[in-house]
mmCIF file of C-alpha atoms (C1' of nucleotides) in Angstrom:
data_model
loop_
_atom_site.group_PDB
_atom_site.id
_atom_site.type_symbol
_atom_site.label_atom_id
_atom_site.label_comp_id
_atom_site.label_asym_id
_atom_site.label_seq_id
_atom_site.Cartn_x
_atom_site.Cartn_y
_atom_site.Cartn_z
ATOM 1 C CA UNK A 1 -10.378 -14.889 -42.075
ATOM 2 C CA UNK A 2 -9.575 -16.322 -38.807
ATOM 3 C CA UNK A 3 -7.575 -13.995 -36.642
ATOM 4 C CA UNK A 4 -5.609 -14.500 -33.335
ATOM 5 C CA UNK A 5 -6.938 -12.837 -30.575
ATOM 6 C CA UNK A 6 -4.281 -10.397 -29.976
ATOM 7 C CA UNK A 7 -4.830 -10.293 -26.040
ATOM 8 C CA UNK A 8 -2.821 -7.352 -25.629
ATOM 9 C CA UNK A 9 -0.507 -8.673 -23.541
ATOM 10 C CA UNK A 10 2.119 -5.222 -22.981
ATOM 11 C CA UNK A 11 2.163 -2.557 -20.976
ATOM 12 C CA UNK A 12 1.997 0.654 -23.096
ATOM 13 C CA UNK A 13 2.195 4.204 -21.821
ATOM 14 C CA UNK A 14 -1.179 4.808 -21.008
ATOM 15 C CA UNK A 15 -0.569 1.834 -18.628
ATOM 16 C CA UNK A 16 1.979 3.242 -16.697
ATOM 17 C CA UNK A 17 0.660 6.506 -16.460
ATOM 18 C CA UNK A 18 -2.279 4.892 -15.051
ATOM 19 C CA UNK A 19 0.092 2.746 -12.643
ATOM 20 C CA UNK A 20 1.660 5.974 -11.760
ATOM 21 C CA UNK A 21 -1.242 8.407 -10.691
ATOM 22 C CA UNK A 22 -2.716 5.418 -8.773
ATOM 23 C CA UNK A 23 0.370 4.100 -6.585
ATOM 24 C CA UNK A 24 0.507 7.498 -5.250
ATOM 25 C CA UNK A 25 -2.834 8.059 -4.635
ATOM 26 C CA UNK A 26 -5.234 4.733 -4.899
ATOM 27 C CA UNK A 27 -8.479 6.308 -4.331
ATOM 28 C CA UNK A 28 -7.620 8.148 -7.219
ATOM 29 C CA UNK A 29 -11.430 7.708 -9.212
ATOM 30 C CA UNK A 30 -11.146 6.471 -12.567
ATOM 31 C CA UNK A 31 -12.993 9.873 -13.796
ATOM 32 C CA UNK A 32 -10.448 11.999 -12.583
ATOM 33 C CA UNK A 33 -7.421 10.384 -14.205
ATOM 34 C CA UNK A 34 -9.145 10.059 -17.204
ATOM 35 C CA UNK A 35 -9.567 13.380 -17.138
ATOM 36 C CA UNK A 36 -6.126 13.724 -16.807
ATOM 37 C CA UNK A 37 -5.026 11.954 -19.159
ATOM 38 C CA UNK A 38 -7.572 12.489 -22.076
ATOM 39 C CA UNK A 39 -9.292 9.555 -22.489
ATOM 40 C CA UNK A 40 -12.895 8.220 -21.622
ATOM 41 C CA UNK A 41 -13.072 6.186 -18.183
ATOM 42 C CA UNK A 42 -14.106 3.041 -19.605
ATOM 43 C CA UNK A 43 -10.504 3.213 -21.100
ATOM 44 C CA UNK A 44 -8.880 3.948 -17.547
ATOM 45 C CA UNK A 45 -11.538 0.334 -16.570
ATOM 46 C CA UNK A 46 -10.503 -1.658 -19.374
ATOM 47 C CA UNK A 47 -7.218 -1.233 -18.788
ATOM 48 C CA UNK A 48 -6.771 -1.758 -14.761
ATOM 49 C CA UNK A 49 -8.444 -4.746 -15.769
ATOM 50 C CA UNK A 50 -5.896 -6.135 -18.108
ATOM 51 C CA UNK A 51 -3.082 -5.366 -15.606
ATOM 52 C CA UNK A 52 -5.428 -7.127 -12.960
ATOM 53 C CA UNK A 53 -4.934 -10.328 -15.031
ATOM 54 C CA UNK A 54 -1.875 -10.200 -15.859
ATOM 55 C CA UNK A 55 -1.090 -9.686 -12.130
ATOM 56 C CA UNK A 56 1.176 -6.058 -12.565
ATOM 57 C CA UNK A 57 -1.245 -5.388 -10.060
ATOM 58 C CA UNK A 58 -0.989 -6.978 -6.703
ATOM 59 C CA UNK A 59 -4.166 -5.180 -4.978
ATOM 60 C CA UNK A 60 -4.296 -2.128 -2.438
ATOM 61 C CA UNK A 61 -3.939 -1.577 0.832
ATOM 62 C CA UNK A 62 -4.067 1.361 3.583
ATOM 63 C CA UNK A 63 -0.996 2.481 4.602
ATOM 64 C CA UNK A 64 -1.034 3.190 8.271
ATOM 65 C CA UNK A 65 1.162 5.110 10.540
ATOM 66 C CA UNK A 66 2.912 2.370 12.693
ATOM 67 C CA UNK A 67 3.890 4.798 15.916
ATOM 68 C CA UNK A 68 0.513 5.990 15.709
ATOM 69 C CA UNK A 69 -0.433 2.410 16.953
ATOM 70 C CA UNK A 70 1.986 2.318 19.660
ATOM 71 C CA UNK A 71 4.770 1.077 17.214
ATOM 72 C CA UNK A 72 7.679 2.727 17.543
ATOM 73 C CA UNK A 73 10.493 0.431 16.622
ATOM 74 C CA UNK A 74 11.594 -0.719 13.478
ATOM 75 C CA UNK A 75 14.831 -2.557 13.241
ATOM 76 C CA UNK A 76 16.565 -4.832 10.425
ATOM 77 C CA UNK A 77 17.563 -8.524 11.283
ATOM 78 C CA UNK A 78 20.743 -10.250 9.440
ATOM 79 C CA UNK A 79 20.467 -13.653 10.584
ATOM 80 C CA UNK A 80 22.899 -16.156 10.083
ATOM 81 C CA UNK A 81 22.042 -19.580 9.562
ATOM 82 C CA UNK A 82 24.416 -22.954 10.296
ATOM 83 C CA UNK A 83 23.438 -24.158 7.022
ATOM 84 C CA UNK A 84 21.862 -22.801 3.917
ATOM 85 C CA UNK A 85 19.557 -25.682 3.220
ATOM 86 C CA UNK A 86 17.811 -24.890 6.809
ATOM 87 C CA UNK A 87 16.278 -21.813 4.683
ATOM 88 C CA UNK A 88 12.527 -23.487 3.867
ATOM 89 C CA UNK A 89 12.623 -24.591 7.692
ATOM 90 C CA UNK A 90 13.683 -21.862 9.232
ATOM 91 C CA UNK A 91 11.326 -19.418 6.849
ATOM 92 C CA UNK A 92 8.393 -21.335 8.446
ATOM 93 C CA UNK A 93 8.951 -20.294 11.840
ATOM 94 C CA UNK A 94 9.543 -17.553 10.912
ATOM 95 C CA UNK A 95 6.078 -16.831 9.551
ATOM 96 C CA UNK A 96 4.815 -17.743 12.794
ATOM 97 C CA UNK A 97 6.689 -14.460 14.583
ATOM 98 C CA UNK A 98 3.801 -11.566 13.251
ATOM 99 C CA UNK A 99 6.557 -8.720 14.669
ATOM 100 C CA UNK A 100 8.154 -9.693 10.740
ATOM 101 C CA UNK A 101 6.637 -7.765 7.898
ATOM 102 C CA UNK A 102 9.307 -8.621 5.588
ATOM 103 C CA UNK A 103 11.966 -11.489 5.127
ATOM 104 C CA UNK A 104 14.682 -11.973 1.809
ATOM 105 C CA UNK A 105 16.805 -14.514 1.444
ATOM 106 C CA UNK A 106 19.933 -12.843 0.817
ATOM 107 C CA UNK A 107 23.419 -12.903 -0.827
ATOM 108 C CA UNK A 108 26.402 -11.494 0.950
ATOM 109 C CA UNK A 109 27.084 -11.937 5.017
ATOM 110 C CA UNK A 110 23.573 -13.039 6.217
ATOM 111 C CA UNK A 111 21.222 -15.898 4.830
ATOM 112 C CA UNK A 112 18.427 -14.499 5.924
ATOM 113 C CA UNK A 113 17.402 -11.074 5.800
ATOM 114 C CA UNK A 114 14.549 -9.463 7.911
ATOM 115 C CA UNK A 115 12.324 -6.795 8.723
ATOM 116 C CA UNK A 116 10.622 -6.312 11.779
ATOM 117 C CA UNK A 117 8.034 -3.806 13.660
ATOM 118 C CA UNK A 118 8.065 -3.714 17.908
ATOM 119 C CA UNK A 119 6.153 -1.955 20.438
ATOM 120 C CA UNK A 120 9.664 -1.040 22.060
ATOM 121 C CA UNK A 121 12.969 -1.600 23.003
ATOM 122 C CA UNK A 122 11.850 -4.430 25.478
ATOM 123 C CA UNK A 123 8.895 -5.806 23.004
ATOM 124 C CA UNK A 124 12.052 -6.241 20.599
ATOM 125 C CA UNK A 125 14.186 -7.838 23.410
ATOM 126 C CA UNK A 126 11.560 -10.462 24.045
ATOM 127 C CA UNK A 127 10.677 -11.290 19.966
ATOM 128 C CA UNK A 128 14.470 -11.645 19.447
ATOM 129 C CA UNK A 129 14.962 -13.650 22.702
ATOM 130 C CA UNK A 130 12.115 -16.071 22.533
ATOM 131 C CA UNK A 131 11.161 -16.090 19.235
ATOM 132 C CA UNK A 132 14.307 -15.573 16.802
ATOM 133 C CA UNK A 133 16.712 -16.868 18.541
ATOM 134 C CA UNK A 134 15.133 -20.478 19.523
ATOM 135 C CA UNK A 135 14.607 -21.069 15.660
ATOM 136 C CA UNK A 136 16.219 -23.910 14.667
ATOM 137 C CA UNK A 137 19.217 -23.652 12.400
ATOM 138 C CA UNK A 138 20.095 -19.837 13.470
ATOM 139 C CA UNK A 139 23.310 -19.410 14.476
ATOM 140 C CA UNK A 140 23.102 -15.562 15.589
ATOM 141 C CA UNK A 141 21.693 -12.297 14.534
ATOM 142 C CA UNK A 142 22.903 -8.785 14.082
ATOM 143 C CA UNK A 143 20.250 -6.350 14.540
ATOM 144 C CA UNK A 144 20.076 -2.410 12.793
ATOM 145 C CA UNK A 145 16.939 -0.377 14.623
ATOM 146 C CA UNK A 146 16.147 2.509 12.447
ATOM 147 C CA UNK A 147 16.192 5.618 14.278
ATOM 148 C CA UNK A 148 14.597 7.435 11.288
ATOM 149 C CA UNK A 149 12.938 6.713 8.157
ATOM 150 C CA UNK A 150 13.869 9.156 5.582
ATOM 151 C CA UNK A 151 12.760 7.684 2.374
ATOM 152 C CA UNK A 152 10.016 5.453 1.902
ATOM 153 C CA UNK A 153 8.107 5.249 -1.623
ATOM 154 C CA UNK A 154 7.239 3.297 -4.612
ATOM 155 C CA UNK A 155 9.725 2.435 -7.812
ATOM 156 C CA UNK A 156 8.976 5.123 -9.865
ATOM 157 C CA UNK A 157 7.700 4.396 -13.560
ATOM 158 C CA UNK A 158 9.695 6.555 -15.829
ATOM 159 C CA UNK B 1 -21.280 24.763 31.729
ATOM 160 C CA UNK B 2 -18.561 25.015 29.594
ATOM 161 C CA UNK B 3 -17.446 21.594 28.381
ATOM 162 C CA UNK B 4 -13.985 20.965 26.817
ATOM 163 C CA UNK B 5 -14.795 18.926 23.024
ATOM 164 C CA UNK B 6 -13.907 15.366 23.364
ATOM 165 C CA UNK B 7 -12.561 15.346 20.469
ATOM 166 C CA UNK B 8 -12.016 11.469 21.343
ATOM 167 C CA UNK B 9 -8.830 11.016 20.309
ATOM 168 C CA UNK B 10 -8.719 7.860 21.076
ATOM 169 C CA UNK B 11 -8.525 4.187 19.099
ATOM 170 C CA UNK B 12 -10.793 1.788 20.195
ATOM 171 C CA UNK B 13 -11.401 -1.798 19.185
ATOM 172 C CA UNK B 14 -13.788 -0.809 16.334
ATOM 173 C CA UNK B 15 -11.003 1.612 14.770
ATOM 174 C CA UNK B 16 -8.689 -1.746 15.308
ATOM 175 C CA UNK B 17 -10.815 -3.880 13.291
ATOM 176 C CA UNK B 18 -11.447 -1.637 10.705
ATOM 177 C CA UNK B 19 -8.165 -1.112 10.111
ATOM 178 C CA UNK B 20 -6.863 -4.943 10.139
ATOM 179 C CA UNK B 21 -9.868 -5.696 7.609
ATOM 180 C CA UNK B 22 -8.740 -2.744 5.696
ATOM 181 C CA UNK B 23 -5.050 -3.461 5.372
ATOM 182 C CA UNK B 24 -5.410 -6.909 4.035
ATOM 183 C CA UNK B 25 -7.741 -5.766 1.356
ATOM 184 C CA UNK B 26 -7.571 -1.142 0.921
ATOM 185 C CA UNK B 27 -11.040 -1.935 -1.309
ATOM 186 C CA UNK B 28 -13.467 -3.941 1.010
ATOM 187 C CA UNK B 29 -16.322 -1.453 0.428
ATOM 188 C CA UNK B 30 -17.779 0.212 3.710
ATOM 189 C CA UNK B 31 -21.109 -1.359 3.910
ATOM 190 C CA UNK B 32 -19.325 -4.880 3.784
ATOM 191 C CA UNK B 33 -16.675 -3.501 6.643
ATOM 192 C CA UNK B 34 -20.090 -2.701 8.689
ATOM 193 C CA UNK B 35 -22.147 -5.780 8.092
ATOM 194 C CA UNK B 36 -19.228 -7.673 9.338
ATOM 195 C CA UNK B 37 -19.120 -5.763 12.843
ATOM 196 C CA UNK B 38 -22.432 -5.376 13.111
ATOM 197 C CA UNK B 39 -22.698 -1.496 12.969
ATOM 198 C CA UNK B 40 -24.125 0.874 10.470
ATOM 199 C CA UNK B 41 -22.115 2.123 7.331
ATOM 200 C CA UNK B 42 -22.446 5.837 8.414
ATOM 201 C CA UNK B 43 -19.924 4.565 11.991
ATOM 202 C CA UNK B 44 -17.275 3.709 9.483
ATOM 203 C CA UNK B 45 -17.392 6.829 7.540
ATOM 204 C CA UNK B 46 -16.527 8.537 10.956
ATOM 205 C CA UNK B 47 -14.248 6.421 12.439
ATOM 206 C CA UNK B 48 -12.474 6.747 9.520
ATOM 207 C CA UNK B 49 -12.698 10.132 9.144
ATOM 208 C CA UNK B 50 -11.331 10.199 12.734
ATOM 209 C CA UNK B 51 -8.702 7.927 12.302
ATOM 210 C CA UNK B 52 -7.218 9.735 9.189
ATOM 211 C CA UNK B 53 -7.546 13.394 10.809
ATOM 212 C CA UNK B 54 -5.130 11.731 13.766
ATOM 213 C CA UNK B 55 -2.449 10.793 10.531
ATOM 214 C CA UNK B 56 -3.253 7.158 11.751
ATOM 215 C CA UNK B 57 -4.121 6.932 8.354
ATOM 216 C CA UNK B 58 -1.551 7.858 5.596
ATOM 217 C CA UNK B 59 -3.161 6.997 2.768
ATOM 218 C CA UNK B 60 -3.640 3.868 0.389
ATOM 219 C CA UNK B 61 -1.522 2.923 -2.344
ATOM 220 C CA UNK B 62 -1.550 0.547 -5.435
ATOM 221 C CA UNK B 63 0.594 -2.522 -4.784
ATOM 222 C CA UNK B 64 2.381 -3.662 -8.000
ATOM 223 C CA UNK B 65 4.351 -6.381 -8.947
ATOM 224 C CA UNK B 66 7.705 -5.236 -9.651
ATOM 225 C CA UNK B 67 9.408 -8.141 -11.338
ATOM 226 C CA UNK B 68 6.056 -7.492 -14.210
ATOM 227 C CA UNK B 69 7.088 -4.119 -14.577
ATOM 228 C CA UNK B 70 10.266 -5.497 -15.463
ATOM 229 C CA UNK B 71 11.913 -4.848 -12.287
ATOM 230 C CA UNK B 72 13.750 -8.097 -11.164
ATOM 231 C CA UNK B 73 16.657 -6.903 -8.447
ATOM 232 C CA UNK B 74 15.710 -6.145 -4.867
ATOM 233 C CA UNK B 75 19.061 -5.314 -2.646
ATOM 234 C CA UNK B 76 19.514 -4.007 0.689
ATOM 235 C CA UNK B 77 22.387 -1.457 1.196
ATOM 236 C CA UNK B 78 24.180 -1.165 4.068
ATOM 237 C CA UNK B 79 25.999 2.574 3.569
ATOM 238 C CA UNK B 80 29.256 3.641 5.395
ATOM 239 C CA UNK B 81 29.833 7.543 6.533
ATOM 240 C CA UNK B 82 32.990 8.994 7.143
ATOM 241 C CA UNK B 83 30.502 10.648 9.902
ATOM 242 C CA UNK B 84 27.822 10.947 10.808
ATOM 243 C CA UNK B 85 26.574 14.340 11.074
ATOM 244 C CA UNK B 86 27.092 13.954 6.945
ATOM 245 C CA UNK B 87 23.649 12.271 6.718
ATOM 246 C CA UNK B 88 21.105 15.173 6.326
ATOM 247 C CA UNK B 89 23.187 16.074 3.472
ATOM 248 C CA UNK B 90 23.583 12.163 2.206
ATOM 249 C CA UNK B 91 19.982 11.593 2.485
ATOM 250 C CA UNK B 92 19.496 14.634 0.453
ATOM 251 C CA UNK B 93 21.381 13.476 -2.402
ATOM 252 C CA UNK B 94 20.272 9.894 -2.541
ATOM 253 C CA UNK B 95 16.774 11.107 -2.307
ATOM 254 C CA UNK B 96 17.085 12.387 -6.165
ATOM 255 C CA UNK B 97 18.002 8.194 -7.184
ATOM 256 C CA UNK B 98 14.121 7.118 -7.692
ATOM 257 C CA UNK B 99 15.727 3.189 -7.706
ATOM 258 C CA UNK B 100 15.833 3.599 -3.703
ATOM 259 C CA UNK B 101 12.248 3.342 -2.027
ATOM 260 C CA UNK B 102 13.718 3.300 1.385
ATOM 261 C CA UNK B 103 15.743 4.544 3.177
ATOM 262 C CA UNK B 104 16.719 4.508 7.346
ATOM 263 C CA UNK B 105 19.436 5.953 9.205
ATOM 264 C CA UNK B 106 20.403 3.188 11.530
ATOM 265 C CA UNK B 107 21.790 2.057 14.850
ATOM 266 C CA UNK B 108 24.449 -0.938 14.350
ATOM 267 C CA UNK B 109 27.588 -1.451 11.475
ATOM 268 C CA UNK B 110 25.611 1.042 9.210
ATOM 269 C CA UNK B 111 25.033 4.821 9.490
ATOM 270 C CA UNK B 112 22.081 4.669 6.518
ATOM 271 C CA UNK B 113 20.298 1.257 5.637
ATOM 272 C CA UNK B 114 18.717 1.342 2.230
ATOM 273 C CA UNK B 115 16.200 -0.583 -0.101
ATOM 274 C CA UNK B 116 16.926 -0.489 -3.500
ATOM 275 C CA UNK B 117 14.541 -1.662 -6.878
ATOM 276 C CA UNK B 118 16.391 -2.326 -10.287
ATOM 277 C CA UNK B 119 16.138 -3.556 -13.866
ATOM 278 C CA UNK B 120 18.792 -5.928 -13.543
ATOM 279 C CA UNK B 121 22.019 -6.471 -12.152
ATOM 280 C CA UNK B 122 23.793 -4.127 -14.789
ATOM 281 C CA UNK B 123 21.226 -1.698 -13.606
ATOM 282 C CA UNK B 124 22.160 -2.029 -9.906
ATOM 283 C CA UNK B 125 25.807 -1.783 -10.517
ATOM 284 C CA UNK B 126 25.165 1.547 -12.688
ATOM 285 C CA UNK B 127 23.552 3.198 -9.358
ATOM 286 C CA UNK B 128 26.041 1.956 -7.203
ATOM 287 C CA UNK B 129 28.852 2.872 -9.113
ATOM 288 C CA UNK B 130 27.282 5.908 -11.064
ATOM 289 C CA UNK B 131 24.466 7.520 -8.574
ATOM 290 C CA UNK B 132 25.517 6.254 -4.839
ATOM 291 C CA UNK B 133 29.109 5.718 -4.419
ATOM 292 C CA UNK B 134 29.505 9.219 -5.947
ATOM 293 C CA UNK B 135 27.548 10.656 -3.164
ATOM 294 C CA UNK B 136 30.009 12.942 -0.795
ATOM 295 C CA UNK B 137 30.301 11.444 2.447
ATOM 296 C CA UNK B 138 29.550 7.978 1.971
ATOM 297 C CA UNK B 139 32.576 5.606 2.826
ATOM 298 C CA UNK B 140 32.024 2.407 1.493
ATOM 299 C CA UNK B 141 28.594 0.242 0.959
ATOM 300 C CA UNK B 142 27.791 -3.534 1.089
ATOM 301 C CA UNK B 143 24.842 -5.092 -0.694
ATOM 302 C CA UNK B 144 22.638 -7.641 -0.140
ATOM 303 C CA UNK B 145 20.582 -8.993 -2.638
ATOM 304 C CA UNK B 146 17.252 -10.669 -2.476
ATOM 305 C CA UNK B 147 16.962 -13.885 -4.130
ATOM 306 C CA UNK B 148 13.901 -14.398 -2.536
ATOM 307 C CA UNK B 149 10.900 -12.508 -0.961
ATOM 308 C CA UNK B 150 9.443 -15.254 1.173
ATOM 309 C CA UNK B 151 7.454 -12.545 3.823
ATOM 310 C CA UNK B 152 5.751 -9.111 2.841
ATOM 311 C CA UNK B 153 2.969 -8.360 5.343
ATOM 312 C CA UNK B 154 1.482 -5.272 7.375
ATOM 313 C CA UNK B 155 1.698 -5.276 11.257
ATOM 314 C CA UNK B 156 -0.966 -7.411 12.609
ATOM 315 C CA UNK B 157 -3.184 -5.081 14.817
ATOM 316 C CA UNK B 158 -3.934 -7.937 17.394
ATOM 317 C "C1'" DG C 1 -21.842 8.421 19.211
ATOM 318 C "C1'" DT C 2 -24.758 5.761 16.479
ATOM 319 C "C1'" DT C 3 -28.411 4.894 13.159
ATOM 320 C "C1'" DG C 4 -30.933 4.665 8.787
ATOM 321 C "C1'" DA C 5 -32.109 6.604 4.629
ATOM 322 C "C1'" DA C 6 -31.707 10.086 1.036
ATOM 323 C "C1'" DA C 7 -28.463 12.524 -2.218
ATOM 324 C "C1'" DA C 8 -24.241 12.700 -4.841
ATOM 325 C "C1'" DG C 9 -20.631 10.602 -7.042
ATOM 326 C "C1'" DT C 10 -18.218 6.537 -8.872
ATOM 327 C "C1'" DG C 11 -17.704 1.979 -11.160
ATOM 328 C "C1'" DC C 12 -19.451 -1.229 -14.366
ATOM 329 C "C1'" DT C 13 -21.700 -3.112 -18.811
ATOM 330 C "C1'" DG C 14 -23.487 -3.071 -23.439
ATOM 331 C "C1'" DC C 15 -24.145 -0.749 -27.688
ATOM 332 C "C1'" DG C 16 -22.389 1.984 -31.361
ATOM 333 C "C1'" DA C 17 -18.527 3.999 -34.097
ATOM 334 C "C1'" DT D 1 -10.348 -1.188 -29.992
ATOM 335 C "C1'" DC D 2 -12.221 2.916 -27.991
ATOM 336 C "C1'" DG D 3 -15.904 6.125 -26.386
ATOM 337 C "C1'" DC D 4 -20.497 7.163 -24.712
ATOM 338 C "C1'" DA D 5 -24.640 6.504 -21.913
ATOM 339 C "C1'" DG D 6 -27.567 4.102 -18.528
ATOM 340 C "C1'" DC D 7 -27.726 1.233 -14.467
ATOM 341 C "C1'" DA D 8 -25.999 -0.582 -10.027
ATOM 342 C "C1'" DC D 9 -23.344 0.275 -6.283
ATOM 343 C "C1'" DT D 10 -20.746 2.920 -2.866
ATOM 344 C "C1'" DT D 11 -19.700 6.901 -0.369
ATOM 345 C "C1'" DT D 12 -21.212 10.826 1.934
ATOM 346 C "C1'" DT D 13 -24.259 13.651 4.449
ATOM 347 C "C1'" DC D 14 -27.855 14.701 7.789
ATOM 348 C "C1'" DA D 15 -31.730 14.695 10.952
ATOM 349 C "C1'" DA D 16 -33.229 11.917 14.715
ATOM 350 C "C1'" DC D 17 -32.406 8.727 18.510
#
DNA sequence: GTTGAAAAGTGCTGCGA
DNA sequence: TCGCAGCACTTTTCAAC
């Protein structure tokens, strides 16, 4: 009787408990949250590999302490472009400025929307001087420096 | 001859290139980390150990895909106060809605700059309209809504 | 501070239920 | 499909340089 492999495509609760324990913690071994959550580690394996295909999960990475490296400014960019279409061309320049960690493209007042990390006041001077400023198709900026970071976590999966 | 501990508190170059391998990829395995710098896997172990006892180190964390976990809205917030000396108490109360995973209190337009994840856009207006405009204190808010994540990157340790 | 190797713990694979 | 057990690998520790 032929059968369709049923590939298991969804993301059950086991899943997202899984998800859970390991965006807090992702050196979280497998043993210990299958202890946790009563099932054999191969199970915990199996399934980080099916999320792993189906891309839930992105990969890991080591979350650092920016000030700790002598980075102590973090400020938001609105950036207004002439034209909307400039988008593509302006996101490529863009790239090139390594200050930016994170960039949206936006409804409301700005087109662009960005995120940046600076040494200091003058380090973000110069990157929105020389670097921001000259790209083409920006018409001006407004910039929002954070002077504290209150809240920063993952969505939560409940 | 009594000798203060070094303690050696410093970060070198090594620490700087572990850490840049290390934040593109949280699961390079140590021995790989050391063949590529051309020291010993034991010099990791302590420079890591070193680097997380100075909080350089925060932690490392999962990195999903949101939109998979059926998350599809990223906004930005910018939040009005009537004043400002009402944000320990804001920040209090919007840290209790899970949607926001960030959260700054900001120079600029904006008293408190915020990151928010949702289901939809039925979900967003529900904690706008439900969770955040109900918050005492806050004013007004403007969103901004991210069509498009073109950048996500760590600071490049160069 | 660094090295190299030994010891402990974790991740991976195949077999059985 | 899940759970168990053995093997390979990584992390951790430690004495010596």
């Amino acid at each position: 009787m032929p059968h369709k492999k049923p590939q298991n495509l969804e993301i059950d609760n086991l899943d997202i408990q899984i998800l859970s324990i390991l965006m807090k913690n992702a050196t979280t071994p497998y043993t210990e949250i299958a202890k946790e959550l009563i099932v054999s580690g191969g199970t915990i394996h199996v399934r980080m590999k099916k999320l792993e295909e189906m891309g839930v999960i992105k990969g890991a990475s080591l979350e650092v302490n920016p000030q700790k490296l002598g980075y102590d400014i973090t400020a938001f960019l609105g950036i207004f472009l002439e034209k909307g279409s400039q988008y593509n061309e302006a996101v490529k320049q863009l790239a090139a400025v390594p200050e930016i960690v994170e960039l949206h493209y936006t409804t409301g007042s700005y087109s662009i929307f960005a995120k940046i990390v600076c040494h200091d006041t003058n380090h973000l001077r110069e990157v929105l001087n020389e670097q921001i400023q000259s790209v083409k198709g920006i018409q001006r900026t407004e910039t929002f420096i954070s002077l504290e970071e209150s809240i920063r976590r993952q969505i939560s999966l409940d």
